[in-house]
mmCIF file of C-alpha atoms in Angstrom:
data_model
loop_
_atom_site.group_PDB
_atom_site.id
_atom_site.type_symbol
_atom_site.label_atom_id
_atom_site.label_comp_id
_atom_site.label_asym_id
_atom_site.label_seq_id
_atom_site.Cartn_x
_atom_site.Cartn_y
_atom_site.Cartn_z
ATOM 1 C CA UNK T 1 7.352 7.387 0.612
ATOM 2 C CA UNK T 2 4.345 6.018 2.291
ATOM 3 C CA UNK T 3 0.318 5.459 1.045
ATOM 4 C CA UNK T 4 -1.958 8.481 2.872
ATOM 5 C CA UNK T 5 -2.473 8.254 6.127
ATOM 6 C CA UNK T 6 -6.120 7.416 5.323
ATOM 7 C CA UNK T 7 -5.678 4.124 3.796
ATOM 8 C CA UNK T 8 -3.466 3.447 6.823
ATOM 9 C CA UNK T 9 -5.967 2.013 9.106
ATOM 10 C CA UNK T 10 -5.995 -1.341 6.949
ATOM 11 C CA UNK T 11 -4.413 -4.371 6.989
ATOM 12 C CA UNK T 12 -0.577 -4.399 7.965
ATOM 13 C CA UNK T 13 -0.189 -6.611 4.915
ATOM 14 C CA UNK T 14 -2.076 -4.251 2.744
ATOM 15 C CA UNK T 15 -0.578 -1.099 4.019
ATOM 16 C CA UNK T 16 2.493 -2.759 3.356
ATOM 17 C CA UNK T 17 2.248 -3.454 -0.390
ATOM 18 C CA UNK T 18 0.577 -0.264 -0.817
ATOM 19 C CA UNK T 19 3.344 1.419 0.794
ATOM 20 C CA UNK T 20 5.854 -0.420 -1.145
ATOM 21 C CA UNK T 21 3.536 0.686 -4.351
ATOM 22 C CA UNK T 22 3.777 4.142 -3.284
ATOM 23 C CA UNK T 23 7.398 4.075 -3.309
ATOM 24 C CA UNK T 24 8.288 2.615 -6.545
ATOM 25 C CA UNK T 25 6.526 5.361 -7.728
ATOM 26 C CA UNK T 26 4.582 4.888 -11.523
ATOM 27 C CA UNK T 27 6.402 1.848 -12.648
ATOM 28 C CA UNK T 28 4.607 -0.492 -10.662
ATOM 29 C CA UNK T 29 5.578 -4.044 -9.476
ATOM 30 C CA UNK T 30 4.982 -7.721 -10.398
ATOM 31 C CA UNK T 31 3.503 -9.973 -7.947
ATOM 32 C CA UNK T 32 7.163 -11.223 -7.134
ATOM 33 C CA UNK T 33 8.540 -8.222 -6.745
ATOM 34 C CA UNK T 34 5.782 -6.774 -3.925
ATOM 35 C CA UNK T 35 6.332 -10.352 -2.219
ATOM 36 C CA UNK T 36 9.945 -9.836 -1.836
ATOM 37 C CA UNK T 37 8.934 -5.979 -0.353
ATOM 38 C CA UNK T 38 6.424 -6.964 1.524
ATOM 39 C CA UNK T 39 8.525 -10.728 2.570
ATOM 40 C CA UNK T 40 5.172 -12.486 3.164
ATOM 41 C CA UNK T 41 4.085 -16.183 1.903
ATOM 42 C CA UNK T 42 1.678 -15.921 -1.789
ATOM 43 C CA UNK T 43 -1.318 -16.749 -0.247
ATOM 44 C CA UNK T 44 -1.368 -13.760 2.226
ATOM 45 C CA UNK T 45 -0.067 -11.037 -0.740
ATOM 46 C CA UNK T 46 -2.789 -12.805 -3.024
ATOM 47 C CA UNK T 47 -5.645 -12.201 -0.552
ATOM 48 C CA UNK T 48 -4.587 -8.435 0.495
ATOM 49 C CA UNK T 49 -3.894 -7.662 -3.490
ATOM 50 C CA UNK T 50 -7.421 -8.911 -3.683
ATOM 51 C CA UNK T 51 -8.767 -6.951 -0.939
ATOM 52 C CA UNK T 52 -6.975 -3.756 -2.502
ATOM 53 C CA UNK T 53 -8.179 -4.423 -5.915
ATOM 54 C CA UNK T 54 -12.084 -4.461 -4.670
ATOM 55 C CA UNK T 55 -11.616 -1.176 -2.988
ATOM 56 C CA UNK T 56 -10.029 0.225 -6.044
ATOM 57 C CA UNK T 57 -7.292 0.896 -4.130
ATOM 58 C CA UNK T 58 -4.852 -0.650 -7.013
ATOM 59 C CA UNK T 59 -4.632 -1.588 -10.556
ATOM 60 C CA UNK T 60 -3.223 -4.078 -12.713
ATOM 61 C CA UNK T 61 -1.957 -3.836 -15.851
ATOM 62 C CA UNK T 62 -0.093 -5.266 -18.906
ATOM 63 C CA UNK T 63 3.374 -3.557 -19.298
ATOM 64 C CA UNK T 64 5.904 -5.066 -22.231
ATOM 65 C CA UNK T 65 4.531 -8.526 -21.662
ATOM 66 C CA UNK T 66 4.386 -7.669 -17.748
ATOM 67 C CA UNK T 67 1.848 -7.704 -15.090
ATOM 68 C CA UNK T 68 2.851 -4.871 -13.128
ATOM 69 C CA UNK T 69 -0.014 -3.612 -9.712
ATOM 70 C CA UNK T 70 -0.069 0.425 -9.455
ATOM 71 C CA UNK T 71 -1.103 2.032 -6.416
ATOM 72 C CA UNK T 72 -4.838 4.331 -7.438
ATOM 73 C CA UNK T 73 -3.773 7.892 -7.148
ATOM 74 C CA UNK T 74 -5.959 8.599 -4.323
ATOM 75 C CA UNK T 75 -2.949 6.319 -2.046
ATOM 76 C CA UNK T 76 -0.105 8.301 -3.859
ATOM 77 C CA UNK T 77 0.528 11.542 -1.406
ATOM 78 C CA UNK T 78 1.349 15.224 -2.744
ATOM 79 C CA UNK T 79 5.215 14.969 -3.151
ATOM 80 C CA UNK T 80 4.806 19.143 -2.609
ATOM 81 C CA UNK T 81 2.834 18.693 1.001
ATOM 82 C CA UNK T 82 5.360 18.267 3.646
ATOM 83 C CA UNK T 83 4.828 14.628 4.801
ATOM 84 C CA UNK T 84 3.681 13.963 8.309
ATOM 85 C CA UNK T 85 5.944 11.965 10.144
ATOM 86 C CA UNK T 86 5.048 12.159 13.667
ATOM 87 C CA UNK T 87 2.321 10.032 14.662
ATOM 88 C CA UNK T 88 -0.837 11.503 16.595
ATOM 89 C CA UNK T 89 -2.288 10.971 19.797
ATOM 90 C CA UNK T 90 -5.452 8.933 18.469
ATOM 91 C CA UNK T 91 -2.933 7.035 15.842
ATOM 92 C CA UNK T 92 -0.706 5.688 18.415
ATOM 93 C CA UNK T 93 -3.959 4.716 20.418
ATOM 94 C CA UNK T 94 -5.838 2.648 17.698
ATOM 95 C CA UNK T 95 -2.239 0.929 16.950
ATOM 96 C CA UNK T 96 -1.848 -0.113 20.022
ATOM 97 C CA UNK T 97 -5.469 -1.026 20.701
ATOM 98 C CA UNK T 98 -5.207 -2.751 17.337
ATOM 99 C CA UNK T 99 -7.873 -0.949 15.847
#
């Protein structure tokens, strides 16, 4: 499952880990586990959890001696809405204009 298209338009690092968030569902992940989803050096996953974490777009939290990162429910889509794969016209535009 992916994050909302709306919080798509971020960085590719940060809609990675927030995709990877989205799709481990509530159990959240440790810092080592989103860099081996995401497969990006600790100083670039440190700097995009940071980003994500001062737009409230994640928390973090304790978890049987764990840090685990949770996507905020705003990022986590309906699972009843029908998800929509096809990209639009204006989507494929601003990707490719890198906007």
């Amino acid at each position: 499952m992916k994050a909302k298209r709306e919080f798509r338009d971020r960085d590719e690092v940060e809609v990675a880990v927030l995709d990877a968030l989205v799709d481990r569902g509530g159990d959240g992940m440790t810092v080592f586990e989103l860099r081996a989803a995401v497969d990006v050096d600790i100083d670039t996953l440190e700097a995009a959890l940071g980003e994500l974490k001062a737009d409230s777009l994640i928390a973090v939290e304790r978890d049987d001696g764990r840090t685990v990162v949770l996507p905020d429910d705003r990022v986590v889509p309906d699972p009843t809405e029908t998800p929509d794969d096809e990209e639009g016209l204006f989507d494929a535009i601003r990707d490719r204009l890198g906007l």
